mmCIF file of C-alpha atoms in Angstrom:
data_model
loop_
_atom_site.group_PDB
_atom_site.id
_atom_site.type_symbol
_atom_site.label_atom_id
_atom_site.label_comp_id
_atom_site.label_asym_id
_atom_site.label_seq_id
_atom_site.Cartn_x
_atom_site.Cartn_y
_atom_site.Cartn_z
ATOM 1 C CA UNK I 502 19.643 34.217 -20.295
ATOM 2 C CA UNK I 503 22.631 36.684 -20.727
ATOM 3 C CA UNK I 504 22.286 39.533 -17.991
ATOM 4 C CA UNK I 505 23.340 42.425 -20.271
ATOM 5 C CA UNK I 506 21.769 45.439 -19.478
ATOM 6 C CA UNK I 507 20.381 46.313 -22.368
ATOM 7 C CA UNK I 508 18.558 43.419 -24.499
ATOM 8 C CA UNK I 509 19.491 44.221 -27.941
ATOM 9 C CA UNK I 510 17.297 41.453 -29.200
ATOM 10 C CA UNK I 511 13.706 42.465 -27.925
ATOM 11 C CA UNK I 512 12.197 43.609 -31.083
ATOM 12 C CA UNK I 513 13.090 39.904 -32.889
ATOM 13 C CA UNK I 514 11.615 38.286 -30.058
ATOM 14 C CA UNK I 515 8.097 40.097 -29.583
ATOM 15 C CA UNK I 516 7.819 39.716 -33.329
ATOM 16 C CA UNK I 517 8.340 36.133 -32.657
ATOM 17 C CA UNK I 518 6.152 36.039 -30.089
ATOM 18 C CA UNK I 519 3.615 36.987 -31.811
ATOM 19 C CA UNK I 520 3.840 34.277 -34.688
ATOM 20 C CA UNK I 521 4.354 31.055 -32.625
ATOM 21 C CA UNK I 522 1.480 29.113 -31.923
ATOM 22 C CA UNK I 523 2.640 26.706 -28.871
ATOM 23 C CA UNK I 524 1.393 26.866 -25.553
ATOM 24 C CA UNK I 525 2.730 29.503 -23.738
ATOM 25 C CA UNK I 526 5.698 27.729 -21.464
ATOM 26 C CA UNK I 527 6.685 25.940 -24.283
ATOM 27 C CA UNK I 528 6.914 29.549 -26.425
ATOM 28 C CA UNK I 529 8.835 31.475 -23.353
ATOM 29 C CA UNK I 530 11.174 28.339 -23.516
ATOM 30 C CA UNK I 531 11.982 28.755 -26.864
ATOM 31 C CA UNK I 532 12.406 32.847 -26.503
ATOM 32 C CA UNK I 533 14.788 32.290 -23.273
ATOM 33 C CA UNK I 534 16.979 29.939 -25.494
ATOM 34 C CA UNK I 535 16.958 31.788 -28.249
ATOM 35 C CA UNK I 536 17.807 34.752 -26.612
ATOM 36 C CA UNK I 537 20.868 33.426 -25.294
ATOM 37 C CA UNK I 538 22.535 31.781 -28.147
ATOM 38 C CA UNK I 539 21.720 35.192 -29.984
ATOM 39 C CA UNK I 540 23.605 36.689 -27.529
ATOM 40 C CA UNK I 541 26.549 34.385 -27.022
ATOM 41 C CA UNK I 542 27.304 35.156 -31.098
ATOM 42 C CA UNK I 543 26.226 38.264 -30.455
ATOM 43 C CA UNK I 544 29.489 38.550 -28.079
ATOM 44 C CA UNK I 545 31.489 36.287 -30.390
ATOM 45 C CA UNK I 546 30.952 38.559 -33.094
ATOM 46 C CA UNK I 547 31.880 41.825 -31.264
ATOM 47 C CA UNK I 548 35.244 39.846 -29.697
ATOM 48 C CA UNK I 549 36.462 39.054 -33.679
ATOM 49 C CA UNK I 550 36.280 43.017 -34.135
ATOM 50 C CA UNK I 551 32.914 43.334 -36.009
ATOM 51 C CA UNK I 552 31.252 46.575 -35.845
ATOM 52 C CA UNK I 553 28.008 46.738 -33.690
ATOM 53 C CA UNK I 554 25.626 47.041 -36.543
ATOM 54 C CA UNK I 555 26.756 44.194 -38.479
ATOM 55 C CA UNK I 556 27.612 41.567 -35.285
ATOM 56 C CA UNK I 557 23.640 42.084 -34.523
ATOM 57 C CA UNK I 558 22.483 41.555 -37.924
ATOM 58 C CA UNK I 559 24.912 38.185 -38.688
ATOM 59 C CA UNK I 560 23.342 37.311 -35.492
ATOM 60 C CA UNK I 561 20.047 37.831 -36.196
ATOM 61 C CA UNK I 562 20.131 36.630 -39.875
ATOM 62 C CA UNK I 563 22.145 32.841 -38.518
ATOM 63 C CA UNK I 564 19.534 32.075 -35.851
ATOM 64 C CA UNK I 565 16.209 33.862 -35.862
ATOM 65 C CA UNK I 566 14.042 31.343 -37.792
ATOM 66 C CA UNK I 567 12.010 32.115 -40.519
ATOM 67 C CA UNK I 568 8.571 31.122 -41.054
ATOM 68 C CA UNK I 569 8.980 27.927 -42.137
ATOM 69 C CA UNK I 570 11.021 27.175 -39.005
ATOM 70 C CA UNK I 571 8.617 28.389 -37.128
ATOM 71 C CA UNK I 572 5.905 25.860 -38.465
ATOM 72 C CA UNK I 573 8.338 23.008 -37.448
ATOM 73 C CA UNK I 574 8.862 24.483 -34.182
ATOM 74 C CA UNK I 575 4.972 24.432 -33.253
ATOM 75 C CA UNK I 576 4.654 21.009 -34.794
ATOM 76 C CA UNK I 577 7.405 19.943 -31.980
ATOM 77 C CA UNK I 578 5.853 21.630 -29.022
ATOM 78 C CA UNK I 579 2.462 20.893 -29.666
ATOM 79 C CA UNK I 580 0.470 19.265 -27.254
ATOM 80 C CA UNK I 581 -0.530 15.682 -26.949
ATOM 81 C CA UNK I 582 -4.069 16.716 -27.983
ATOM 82 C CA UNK I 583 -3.712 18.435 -30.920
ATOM 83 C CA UNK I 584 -0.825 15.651 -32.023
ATOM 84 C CA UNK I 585 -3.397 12.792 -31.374
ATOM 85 C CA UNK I 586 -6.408 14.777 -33.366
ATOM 86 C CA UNK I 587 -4.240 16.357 -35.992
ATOM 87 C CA UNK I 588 -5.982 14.145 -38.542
ATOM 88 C CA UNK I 589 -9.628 15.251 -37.466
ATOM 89 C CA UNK I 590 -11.569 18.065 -39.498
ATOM 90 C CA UNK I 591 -11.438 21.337 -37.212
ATOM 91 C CA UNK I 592 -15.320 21.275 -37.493
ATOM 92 C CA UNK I 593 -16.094 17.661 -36.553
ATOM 93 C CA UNK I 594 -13.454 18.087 -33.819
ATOM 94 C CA UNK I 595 -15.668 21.238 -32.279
ATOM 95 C CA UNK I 596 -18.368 18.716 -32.316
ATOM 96 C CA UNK I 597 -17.035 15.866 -30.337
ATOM 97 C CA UNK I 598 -15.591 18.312 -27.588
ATOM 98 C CA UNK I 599 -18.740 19.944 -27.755
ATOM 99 C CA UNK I 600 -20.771 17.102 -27.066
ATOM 100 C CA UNK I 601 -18.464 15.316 -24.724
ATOM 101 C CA UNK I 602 -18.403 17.960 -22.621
ATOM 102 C CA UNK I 603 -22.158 18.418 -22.753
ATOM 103 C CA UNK I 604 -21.862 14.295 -21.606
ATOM 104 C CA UNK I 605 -19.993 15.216 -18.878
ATOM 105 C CA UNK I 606 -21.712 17.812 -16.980
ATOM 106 C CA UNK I 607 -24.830 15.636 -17.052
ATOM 107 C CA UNK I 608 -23.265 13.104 -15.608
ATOM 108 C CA UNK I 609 -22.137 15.206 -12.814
ATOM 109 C CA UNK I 610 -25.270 16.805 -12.567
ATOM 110 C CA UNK I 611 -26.989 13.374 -12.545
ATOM 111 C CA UNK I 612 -24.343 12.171 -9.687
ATOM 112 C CA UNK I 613 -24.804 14.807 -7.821
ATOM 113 C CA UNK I 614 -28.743 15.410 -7.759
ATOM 114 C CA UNK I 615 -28.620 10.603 -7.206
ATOM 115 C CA UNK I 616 -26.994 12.019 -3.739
ATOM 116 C CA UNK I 617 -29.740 14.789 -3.057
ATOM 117 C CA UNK I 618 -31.934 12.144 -3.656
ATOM 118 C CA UNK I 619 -30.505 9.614 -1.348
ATOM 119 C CA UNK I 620 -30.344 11.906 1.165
ATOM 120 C CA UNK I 621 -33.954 12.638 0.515
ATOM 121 C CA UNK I 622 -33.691 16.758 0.171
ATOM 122 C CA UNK I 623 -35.589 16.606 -3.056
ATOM 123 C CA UNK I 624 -38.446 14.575 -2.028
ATOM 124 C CA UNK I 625 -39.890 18.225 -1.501
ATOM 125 C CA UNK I 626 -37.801 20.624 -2.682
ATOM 126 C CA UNK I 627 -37.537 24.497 -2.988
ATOM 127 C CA UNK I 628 -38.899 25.863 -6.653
ATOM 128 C CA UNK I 629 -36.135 28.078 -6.514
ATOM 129 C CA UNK I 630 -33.350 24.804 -6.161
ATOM 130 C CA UNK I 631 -33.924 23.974 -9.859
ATOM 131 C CA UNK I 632 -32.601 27.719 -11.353
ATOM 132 C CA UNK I 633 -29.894 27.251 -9.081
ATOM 133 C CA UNK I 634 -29.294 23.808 -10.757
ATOM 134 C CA UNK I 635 -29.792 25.302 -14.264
ATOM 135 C CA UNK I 636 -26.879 28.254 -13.772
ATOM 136 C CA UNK I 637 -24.966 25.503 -12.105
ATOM 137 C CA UNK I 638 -24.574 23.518 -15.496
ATOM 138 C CA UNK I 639 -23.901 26.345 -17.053
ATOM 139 C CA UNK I 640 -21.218 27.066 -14.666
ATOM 140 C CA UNK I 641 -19.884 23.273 -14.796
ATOM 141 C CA UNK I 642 -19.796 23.454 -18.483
ATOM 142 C CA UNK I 643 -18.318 27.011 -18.164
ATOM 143 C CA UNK I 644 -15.432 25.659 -16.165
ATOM 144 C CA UNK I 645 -14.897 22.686 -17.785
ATOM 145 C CA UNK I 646 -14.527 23.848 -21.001
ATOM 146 C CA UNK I 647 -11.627 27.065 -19.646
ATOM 147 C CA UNK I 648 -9.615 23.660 -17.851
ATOM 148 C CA UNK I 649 -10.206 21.583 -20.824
ATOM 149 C CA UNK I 650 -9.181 25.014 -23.122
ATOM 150 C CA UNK I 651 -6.309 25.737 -20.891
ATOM 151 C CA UNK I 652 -4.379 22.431 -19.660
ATOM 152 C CA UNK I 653 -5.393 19.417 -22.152
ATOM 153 C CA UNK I 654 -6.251 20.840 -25.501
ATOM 154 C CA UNK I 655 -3.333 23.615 -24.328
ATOM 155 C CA UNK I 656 -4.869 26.353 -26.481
ATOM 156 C CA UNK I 657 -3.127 29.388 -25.278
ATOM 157 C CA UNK I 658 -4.025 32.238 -27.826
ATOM 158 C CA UNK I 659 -6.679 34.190 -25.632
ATOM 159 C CA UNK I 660 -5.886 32.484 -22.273
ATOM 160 C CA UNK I 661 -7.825 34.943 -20.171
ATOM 161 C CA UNK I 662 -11.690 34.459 -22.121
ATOM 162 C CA UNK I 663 -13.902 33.093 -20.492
ATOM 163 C CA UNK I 664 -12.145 33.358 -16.960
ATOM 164 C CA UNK I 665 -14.661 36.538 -15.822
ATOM 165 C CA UNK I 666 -17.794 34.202 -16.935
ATOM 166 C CA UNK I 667 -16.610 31.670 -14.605
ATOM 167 C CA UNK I 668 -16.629 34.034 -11.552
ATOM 168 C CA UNK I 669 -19.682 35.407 -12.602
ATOM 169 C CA UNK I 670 -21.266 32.301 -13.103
ATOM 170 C CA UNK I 671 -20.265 31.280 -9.491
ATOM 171 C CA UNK I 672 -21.295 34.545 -7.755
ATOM 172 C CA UNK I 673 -25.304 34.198 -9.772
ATOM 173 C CA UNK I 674 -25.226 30.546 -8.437
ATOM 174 C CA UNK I 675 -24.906 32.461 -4.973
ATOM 175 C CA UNK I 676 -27.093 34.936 -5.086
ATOM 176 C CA UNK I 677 -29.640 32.664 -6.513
ATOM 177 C CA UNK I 678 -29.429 30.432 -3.810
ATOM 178 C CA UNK I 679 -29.928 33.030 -0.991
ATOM 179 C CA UNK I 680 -32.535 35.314 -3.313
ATOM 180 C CA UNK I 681 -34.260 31.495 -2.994
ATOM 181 C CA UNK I 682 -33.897 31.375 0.282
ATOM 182 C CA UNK I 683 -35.378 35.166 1.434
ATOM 183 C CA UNK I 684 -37.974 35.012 -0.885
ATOM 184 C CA UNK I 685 -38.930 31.613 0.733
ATOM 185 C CA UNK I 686 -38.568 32.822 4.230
ATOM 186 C CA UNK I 687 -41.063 35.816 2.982
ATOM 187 C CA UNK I 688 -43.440 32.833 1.397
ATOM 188 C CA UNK I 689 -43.340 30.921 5.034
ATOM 189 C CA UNK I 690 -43.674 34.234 7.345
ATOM 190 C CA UNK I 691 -46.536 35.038 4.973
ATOM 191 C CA UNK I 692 -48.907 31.835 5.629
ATOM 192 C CA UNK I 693 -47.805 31.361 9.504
ATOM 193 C CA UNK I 694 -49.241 35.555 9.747
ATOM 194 C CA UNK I 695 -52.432 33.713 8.228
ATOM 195 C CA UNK I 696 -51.956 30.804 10.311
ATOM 196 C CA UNK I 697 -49.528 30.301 12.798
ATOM 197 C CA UNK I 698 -50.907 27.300 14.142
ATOM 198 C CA UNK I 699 -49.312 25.726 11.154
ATOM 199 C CA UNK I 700 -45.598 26.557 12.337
ATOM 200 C CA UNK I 701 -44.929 23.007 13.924
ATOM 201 C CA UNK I 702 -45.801 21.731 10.544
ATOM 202 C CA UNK I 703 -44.144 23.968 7.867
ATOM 203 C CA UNK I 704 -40.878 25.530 9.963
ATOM 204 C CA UNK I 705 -38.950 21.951 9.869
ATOM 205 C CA UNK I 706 -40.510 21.832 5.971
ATOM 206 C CA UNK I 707 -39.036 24.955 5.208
ATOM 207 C CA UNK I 708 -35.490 24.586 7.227
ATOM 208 C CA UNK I 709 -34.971 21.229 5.161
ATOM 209 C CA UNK I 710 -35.798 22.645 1.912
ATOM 210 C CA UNK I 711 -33.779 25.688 2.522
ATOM 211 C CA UNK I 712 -30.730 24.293 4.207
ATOM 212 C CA UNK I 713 -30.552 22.037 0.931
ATOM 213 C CA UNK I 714 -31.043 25.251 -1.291
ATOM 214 C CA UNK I 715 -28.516 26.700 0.737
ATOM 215 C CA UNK I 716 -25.967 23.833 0.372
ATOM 216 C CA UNK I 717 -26.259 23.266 -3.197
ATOM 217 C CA UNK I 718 -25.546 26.888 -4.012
ATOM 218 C CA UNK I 719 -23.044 27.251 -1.589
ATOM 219 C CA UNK I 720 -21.221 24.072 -2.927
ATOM 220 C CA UNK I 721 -21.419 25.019 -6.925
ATOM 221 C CA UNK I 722 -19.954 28.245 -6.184
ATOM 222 C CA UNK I 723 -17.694 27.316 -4.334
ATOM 223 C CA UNK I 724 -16.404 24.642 -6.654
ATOM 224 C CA UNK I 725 -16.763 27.395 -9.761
ATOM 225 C CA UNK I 726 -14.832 29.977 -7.793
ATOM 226 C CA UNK I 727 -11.929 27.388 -6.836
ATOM 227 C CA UNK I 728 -11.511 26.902 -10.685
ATOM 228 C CA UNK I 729 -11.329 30.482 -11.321
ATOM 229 C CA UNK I 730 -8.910 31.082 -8.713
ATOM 230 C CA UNK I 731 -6.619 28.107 -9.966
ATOM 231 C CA UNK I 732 -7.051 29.885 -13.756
ATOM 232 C CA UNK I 733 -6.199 32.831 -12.342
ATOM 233 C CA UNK I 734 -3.087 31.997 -10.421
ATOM 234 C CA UNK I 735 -1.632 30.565 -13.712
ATOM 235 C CA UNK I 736 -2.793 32.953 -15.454
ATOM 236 C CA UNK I 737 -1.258 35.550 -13.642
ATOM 237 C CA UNK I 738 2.317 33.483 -13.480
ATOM 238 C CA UNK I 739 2.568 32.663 -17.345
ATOM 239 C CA UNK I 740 1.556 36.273 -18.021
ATOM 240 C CA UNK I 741 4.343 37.303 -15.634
ATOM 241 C CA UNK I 742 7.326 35.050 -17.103
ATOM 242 C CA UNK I 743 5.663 36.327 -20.610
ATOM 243 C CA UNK I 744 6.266 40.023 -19.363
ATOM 244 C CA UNK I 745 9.726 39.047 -18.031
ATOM 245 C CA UNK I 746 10.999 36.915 -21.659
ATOM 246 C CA UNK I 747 10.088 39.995 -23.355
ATOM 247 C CA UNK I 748 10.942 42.932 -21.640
ATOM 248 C CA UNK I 749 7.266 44.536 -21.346
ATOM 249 C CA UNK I 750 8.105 45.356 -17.612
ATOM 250 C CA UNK I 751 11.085 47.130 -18.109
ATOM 251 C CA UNK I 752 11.989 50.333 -20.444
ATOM 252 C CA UNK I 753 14.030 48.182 -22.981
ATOM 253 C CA UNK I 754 13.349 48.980 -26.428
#
């Protein structure tokens, strides 16, 4: 990109911005380019003794496509997704990512509560595990559908939706898990005051029930604030080289 100090050509390219529908690297890619062969004729133009004026708008008129240019350009840089279901109805479409993705986070659900049962933690487990396995779906299916959104079906028009859900998602999964775990400890203190002969009995009970409450929170929202963060960081580069392409951090017109 030319590193004149004032970018003549800012005004085409936000318009442009706004009209192309291709992910977001391949969109900047296409700006950056663009940007510099406008500017090289740009220069041409000026060197051959036209006025300012008319250099920028021969420039602007020879290369800055028009709509129907545009159309062909997202058809190039689509992504593999939307090439291979281009010839699927938009509503049935919905429907199979909708219910594939519903597939998929019982099947991880099912995985993962086949290992709490192997390792026997819900042969008697807390009532408050199974609301932290409820908002942990939710949070699964939260998450996978952002990644799914973001990096395969590469749908880039709101790419920050949905990314606060995810952390909040991960921080109830928390909080449920050691609300679950005080309000148990209240339960246990609460019946050994009535009968503390009973402690040998119910404390091991109670530290196995809780430790496994404890773990399962502690893992989900772990593994839903890892996605956010990875969302995030990309988030926050694209949204930087966006800034950059178009001048929104400087005082260009």
């Amino acid at each position: 990109m030319s590193t004149r100090a004032v970018r003549v050509f800012l005004p085409a390219l936000r318009e442009l911005e706004r009209e192309l529908q291709a992910p977001i690297p391949a969109r900047l890619r296409i700006l950056r380019e663009l940007e510099f062969d406008l500017e090289e004729l740009l220069a041409a133009l000026l060197a051959n003794g036209v006025p300012p004026e008319e250099a920028h708008r021969r420039a602007t008129e020879a290369l800055v496509p028009d709509r129907h240019t545009l159309a062909i350009l997202d058809r190039l840089h689509a992504p593999l997704y939307r090439r291979l279901t281009r010839r699927v109805r938009e509503e049935r479409l919905r429907l199979i990512e909708r219910s594939l993705l519903v597939m998929a986070t019982v099947g991880v659900l099912a995985a993962g509560t086949t290992g709490l049962f192997r390792a026997k933690l819900l042969v008697d487990p807390s009532p408050y595990l199974w609301p932290v396995l409820g908002l942990g779906a939710l949070l699964l299916a939260t998450a996978g559908s952002k990644v799914f959104e973001v990096w395969i079906k590469r749908d880039h028009r709101v790419p920050a939706r949905g990314l606060g859900a995810i952390l909040g998602l991960s921080a109830a999964v928390l909080l449920a898990g050691f609300g679950g775990t005080i309000l148990d400890f209240y339960h246990l203190t609460a019946l050994l005051a009535r009968a503390p002969d009973l402690a040998n009995a119910l404390v091991p009970v109670w530290l196995v029930r809780d430790c496994a409450l404890l773990s399962v929170s502690i893992i989900l929202a772990l593994a839903g604030g890892l996605v956010w963060l990875v969302l995030a960081q990309w988030l926050a580069l694209v949204s930087g080289a966006r800034r950059s392409a178009l001048g929104l951090d400087t005082h260009h017109p």
